[in-house]
Tab-separated table of C-alpha atoms in Angstrom:
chain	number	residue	atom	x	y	z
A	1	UNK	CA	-17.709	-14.167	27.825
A	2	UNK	CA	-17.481	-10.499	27.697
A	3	UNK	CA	-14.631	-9.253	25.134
A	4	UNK	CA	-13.160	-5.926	25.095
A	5	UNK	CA	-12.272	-5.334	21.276
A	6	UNK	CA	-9.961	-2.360	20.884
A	7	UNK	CA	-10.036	-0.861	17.315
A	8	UNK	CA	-13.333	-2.908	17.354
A	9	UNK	CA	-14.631	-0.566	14.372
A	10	UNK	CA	-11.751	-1.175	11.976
A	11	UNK	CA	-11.010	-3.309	8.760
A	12	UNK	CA	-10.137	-6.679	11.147
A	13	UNK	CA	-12.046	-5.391	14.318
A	14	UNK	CA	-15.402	-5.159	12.721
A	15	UNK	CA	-15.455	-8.502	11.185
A	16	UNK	CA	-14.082	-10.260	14.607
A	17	UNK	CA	-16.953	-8.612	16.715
A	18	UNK	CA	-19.186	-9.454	14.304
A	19	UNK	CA	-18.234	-13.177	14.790
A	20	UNK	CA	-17.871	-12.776	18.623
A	21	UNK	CA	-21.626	-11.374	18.884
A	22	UNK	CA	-22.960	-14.214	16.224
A	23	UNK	CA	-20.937	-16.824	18.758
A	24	UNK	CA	-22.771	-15.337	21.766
A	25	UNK	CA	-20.399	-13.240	23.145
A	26	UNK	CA	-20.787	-10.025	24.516
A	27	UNK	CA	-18.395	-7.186	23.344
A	28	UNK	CA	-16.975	-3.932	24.283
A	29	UNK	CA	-15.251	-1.934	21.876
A	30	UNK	CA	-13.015	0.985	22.253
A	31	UNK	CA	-12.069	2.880	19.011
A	32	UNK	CA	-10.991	6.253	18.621
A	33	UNK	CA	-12.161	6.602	14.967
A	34	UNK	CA	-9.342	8.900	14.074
A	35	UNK	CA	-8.541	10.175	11.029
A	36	UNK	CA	-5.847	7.961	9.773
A	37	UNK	CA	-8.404	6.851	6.638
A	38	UNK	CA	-11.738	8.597	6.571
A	39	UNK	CA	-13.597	7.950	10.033
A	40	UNK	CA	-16.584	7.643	8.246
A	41	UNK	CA	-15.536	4.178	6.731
A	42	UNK	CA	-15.427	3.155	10.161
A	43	UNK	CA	-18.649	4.717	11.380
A	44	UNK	CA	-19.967	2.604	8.378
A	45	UNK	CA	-18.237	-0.480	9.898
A	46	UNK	CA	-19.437	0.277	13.046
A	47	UNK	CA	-23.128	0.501	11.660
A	48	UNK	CA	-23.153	-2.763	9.687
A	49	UNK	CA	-22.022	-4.234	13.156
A	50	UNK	CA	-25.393	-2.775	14.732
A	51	UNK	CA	-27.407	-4.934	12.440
A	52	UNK	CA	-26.132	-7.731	14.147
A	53	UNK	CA	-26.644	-6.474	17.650
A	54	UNK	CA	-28.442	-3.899	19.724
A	55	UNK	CA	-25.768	-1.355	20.353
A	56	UNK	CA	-26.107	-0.075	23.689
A	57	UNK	CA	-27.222	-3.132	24.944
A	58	UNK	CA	-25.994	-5.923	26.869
A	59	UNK	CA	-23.982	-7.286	23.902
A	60	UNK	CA	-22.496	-4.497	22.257
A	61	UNK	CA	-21.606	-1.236	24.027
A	62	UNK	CA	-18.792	1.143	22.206
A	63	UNK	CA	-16.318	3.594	24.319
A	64	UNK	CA	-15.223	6.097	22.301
A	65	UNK	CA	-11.792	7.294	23.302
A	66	UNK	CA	-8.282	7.093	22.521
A	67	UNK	CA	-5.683	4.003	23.971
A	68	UNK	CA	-3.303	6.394	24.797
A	69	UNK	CA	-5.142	7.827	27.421
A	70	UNK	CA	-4.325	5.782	30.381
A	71	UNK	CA	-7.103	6.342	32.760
A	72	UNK	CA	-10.108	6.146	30.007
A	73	UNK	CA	-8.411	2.869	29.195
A	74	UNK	CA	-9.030	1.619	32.969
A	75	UNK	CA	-12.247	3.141	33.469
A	76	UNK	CA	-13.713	1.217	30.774
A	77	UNK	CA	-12.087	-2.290	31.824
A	78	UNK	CA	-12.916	-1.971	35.259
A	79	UNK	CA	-16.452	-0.458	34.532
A	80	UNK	CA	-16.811	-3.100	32.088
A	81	UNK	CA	-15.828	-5.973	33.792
A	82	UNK	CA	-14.629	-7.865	30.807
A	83	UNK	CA	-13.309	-11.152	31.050
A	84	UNK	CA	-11.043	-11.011	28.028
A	85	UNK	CA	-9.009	-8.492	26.076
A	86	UNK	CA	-8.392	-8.686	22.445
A	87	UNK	CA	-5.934	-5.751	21.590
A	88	UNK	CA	-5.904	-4.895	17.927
A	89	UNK	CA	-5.813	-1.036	17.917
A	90	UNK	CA	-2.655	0.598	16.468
A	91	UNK	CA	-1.010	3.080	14.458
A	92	UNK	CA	-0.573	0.925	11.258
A	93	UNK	CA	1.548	0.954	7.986
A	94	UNK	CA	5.350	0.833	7.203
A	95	UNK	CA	5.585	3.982	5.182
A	96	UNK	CA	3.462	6.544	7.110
A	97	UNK	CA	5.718	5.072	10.474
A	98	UNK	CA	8.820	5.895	8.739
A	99	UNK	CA	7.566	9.626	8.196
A	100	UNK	CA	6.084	10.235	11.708
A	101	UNK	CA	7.827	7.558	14.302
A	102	UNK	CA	7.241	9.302	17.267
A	103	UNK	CA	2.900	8.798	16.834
A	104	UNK	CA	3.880	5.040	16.173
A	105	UNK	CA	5.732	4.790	19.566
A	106	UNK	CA	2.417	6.682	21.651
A	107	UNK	CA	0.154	4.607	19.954
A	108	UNK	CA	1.555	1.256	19.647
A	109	UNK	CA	4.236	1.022	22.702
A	110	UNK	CA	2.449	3.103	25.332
A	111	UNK	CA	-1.327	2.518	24.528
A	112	UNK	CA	-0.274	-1.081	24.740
A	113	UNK	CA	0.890	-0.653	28.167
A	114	UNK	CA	-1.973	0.880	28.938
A	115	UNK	CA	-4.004	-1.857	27.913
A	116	UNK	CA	-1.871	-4.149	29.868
A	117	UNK	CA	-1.733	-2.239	33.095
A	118	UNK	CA	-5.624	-1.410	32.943
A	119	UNK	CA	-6.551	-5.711	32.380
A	120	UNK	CA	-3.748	-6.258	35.171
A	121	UNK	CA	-5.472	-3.925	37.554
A	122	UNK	CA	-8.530	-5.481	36.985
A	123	UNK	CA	-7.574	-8.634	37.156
A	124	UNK	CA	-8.169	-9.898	33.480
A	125	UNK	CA	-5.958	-12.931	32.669
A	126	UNK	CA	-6.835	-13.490	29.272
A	127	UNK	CA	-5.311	-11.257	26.344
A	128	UNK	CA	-4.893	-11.669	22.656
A	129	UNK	CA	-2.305	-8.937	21.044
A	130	UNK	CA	-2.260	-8.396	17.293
A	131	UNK	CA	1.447	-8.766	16.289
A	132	UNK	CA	2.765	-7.900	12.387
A	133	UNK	CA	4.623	-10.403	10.252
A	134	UNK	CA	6.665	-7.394	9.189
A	135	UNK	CA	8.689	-7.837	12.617
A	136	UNK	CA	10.226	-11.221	10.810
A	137	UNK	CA	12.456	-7.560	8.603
A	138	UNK	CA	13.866	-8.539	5.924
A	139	UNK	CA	14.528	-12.044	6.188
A	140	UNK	CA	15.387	-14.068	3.029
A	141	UNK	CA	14.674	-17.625	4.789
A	142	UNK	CA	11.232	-18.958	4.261
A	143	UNK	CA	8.858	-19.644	5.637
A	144	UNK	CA	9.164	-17.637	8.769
A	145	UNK	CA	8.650	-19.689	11.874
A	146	UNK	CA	7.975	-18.109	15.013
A	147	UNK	CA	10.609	-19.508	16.620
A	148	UNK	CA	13.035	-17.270	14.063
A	149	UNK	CA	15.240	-14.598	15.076
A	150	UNK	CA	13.522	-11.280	15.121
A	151	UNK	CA	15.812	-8.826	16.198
A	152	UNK	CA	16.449	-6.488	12.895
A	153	UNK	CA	13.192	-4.355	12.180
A	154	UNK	CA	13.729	-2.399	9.267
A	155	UNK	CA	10.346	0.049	10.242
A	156	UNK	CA	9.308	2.088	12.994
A	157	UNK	CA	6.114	-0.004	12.684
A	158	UNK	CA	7.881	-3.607	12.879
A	159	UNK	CA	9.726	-2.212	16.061
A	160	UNK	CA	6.771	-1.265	17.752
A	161	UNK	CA	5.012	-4.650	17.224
A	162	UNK	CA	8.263	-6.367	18.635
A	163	UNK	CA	8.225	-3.931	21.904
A	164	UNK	CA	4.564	-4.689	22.374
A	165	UNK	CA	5.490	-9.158	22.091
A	166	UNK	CA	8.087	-7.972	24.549
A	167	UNK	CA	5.890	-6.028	26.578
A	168	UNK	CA	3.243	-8.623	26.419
A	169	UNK	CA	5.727	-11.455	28.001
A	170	UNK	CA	6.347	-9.142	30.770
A	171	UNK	CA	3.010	-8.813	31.882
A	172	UNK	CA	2.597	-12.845	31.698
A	173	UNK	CA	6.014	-13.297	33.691
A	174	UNK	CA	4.936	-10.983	36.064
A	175	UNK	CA	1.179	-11.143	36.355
A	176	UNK	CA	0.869	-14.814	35.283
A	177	UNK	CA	-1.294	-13.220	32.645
A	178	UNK	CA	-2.428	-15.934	29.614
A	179	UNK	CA	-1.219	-14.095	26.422
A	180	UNK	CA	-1.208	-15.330	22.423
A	181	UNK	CA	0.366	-12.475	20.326
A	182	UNK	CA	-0.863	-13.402	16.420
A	183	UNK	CA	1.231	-12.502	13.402
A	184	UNK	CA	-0.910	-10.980	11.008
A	185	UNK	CA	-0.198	-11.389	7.542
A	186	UNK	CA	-1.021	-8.989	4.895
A	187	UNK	CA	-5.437	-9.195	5.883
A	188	UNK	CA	-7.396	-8.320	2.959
A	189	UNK	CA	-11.320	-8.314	2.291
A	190	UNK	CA	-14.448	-6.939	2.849
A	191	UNK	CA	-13.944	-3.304	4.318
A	192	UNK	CA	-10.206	-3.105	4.124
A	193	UNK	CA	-8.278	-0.118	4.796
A	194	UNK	CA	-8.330	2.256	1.294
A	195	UNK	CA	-4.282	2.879	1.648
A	196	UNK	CA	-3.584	-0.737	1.417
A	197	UNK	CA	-2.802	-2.220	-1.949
A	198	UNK	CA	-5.223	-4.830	-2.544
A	199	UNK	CA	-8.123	-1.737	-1.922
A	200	UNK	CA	-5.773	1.406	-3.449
A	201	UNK	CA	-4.967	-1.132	-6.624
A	202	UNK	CA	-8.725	-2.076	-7.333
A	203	UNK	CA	-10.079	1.279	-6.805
A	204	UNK	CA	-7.131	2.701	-9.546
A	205	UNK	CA	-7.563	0.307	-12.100
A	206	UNK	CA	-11.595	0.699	-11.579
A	207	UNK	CA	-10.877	4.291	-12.225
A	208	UNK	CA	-8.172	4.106	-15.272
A	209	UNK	CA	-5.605	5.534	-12.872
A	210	UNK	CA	-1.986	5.153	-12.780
A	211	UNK	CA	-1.060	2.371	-9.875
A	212	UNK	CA	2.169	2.518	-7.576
A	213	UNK	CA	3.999	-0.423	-8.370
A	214	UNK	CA	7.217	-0.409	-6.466
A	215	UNK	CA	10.308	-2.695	-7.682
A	216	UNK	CA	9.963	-5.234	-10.423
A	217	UNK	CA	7.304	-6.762	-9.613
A	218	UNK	CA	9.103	-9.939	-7.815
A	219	UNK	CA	8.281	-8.706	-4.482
A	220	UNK	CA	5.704	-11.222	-3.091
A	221	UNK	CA	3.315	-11.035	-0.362
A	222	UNK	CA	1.306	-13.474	1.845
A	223	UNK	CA	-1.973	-12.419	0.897
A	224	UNK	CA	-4.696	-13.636	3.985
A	225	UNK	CA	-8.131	-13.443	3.155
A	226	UNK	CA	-10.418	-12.229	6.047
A	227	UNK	CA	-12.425	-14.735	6.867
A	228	UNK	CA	-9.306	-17.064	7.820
A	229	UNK	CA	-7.800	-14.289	10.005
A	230	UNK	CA	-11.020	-14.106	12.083
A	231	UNK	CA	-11.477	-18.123	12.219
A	232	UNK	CA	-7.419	-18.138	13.627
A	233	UNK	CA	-8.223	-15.387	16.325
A	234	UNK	CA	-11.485	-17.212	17.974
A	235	UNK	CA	-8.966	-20.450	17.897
A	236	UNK	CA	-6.118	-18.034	19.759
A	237	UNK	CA	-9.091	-16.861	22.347
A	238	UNK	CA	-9.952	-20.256	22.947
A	239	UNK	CA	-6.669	-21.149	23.533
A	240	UNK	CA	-5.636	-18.455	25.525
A	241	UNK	CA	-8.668	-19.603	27.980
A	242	UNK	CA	-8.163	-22.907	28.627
A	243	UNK	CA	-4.744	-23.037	29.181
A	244	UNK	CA	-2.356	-22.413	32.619
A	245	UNK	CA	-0.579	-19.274	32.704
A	246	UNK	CA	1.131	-18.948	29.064
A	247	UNK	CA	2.445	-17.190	26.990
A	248	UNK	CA	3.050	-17.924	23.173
A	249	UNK	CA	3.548	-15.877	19.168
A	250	UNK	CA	1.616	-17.951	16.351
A	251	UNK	CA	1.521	-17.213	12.658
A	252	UNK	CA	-1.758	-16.417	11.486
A	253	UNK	CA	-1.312	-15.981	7.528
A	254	UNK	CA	-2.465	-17.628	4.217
A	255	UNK	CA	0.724	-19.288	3.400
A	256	UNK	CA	0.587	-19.211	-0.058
A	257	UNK	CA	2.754	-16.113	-1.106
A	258	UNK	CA	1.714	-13.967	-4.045
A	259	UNK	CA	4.153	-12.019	-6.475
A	260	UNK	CA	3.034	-8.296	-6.985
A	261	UNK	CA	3.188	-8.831	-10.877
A	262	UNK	CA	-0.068	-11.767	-10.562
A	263	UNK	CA	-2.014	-9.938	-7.815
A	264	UNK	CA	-2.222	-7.179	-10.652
A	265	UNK	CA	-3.487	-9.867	-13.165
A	266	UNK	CA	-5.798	-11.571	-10.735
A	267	UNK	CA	-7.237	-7.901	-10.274
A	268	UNK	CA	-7.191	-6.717	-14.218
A	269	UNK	CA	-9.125	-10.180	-14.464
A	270	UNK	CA	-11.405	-10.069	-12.221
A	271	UNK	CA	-12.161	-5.818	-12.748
A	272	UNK	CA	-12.464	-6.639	-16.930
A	273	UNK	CA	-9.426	-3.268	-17.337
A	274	UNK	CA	-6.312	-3.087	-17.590
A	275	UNK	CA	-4.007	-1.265	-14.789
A	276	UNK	CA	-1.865	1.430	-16.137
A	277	UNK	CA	1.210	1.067	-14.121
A	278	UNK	CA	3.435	3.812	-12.528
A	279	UNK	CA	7.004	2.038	-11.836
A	280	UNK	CA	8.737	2.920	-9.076
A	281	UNK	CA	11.580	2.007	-7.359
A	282	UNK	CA	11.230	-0.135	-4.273
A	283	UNK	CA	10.209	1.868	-0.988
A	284	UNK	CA	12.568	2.123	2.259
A	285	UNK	CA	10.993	0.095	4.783
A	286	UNK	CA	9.378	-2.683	2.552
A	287	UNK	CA	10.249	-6.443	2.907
A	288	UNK	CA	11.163	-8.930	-0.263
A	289	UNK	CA	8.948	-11.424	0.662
A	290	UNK	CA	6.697	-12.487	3.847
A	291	UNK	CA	5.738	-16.462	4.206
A	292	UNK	CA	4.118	-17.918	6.865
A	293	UNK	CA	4.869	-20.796	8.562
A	294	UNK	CA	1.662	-22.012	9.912
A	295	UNK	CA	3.040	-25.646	11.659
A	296	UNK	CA	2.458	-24.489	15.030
A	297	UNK	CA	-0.398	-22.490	14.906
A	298	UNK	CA	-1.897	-25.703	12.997
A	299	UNK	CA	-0.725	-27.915	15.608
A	300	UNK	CA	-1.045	-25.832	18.513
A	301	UNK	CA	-4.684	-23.595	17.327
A	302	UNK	CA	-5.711	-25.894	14.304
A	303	UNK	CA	-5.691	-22.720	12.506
A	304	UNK	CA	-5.951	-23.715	8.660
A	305	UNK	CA	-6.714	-21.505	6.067
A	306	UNK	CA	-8.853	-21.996	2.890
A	307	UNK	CA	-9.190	-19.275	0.935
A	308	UNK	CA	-7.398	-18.794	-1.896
A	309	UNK	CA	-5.951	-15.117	-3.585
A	310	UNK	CA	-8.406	-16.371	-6.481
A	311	UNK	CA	-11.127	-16.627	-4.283
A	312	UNK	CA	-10.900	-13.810	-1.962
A	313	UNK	CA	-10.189	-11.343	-4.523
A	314	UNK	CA	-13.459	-12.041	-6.244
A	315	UNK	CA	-15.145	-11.696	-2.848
A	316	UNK	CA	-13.535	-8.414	-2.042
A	317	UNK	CA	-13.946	-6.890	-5.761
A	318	UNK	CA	-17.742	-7.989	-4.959
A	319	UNK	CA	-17.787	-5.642	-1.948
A	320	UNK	CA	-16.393	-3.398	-3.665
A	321	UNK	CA	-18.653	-2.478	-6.405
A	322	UNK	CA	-21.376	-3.238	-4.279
A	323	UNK	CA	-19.796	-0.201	-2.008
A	324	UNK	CA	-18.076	2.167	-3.658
């Protein structure tokens, strides 16, 4: 197949071309490489993916350009002629959404109608969105199933992923357009973004810095190591192929949540230092607690992950030092 990738050079994009060249597909990416984190972390990411494949080539070819400008997005799917669309470019993060809402709607509402309309006028039927679990708010009953009510954001960001789940069914009831949206939950590894805490925490404690630690340390997270994020994706695509006009939301997380307090000991363990820690009171816009429920996209995808906090942590602290 050929896969248009959008935010193909980012933290999750990278590693899911990657796997989509190594499983013999060819990929187009669009990324904007804008300066939300330093672009040259993603220039990197886009390098490492060159190793794998000829850029410029049949297999690989990367549009630079921005999702939010409608006719570059249709140029390159029509020019392209992809045969799938796996939309993970965004505006991302809670905190910077709550300071600067307006970006967040561009992005992540319009440039995902432009995505839409541009695979709709070129008659794509196959389309993977990538969905937040932070659209599940504030919600004290766990796990969260898909099949929950969703319908109290407490972000600019969560609203925008619910408008584009919305948007998405649309386009299927309309267009008869096969469409999986994927609940990410909390992705860490190899190459993730520096503001996120797994990456900001390591670095600090590396360094002897005071971390951000927000609440009391009760707040827990469902930690999902790369690898399984990627594996659940190439399930969703293959999914999303084979089936008759559908559309469907799946869970893709680790289902094991972690409480803030032991991610900081897994990481003062596994660095050899202790974290100096700079308490703070909880942040507007953050969530108690995110669990997946991962019984339908087991049934449904077999999506099972395998990788433990342990595990992962060890493998991202080994990237680390072997990149910083």
């Amino acid at each position: 197949m050929r896969i248009l990738v959008t935010g193909g050079a980012g933290f999750i994009g990278s590693h899911l071309v990657e796997r989509l060249i190594s499983s013999g597909h060819d990929v187009v990416i669009i990324d904007n490489f804008n300066d939300f984190y330093d672009p040259q972390l993603k220039r990197r990411n886009f390098s490492e993916i060159v190793g794998t494949a000829e850029e410029g080539e049949q297999n690989l070819i990367l549009c630079e350009g921005d999702i939010r400008d409608a006719d570059f997005v249709k140029a390159v799917v029509l020019q392209e002629s992809v045969d799938a669309v796996i939309h993970l470019a965004a505006a991302a993060g809670v905190r910077p959404s709550i300071e600067n809402p307006l970006f967040y709607e561009e992005v992540n509402i319009r440039g995902t109608m432009n995505i839409l309309e541009a695979a709709r006028t070129a008659g794509v039927r196959f389309l993977l969105f990538a969905s937040s679990s932070s659209v599940y708010g504030n919600s004290f009953k766990t796990p969260f199933s898909e099949s929950d009510p969703v319908d109290h954001p407490i972000s600019p960001y969560a609203a925008t992923k619910k408008a584009g789940e919305l948007i998405c069914h649309t386009y299927h009831h309309l267009y008869k357009m096969n469409i999986a949206c994927l609940r990410f939950f909390t992705v860490y590894g190899p190459r993730q973004r520096p503001d996120l805490a797994i990456n900001k925490f390591t670095r600090l404690i590396d360094q002897g810095k005071a971390v951000p630690f927000y609440g009391d340390g009760t707040t827990s997270r469902d930690y999902t190591f790369i690898n399984d994020i990627i594996a659940g994706v190439e399930k969703a695509l293959s999914w999303v192929c084979s089936v008759e006009p559908r559309y469907d939301i799946f869970n893709l997380g680790g289902s094991r949540p972690v409480e803030l307090s032991r991610l900081v000991e897994i990481l003062e363990s596994e660095l050899g230092k202790k974290a100096i820690l700079d308490r703070l009171p909880m942040q507007p816009g953050d969530v108690h607690i995110t669990f997946a429920d991962l019984a339908k996209s087991g049934s449904i995808l077999g999506y099972q992950p395998v990788t433990s906090i342990e595990e992962g942590l060890r493998a991202f602290i080994r990237w680390y030092k072997e990149n910083n």
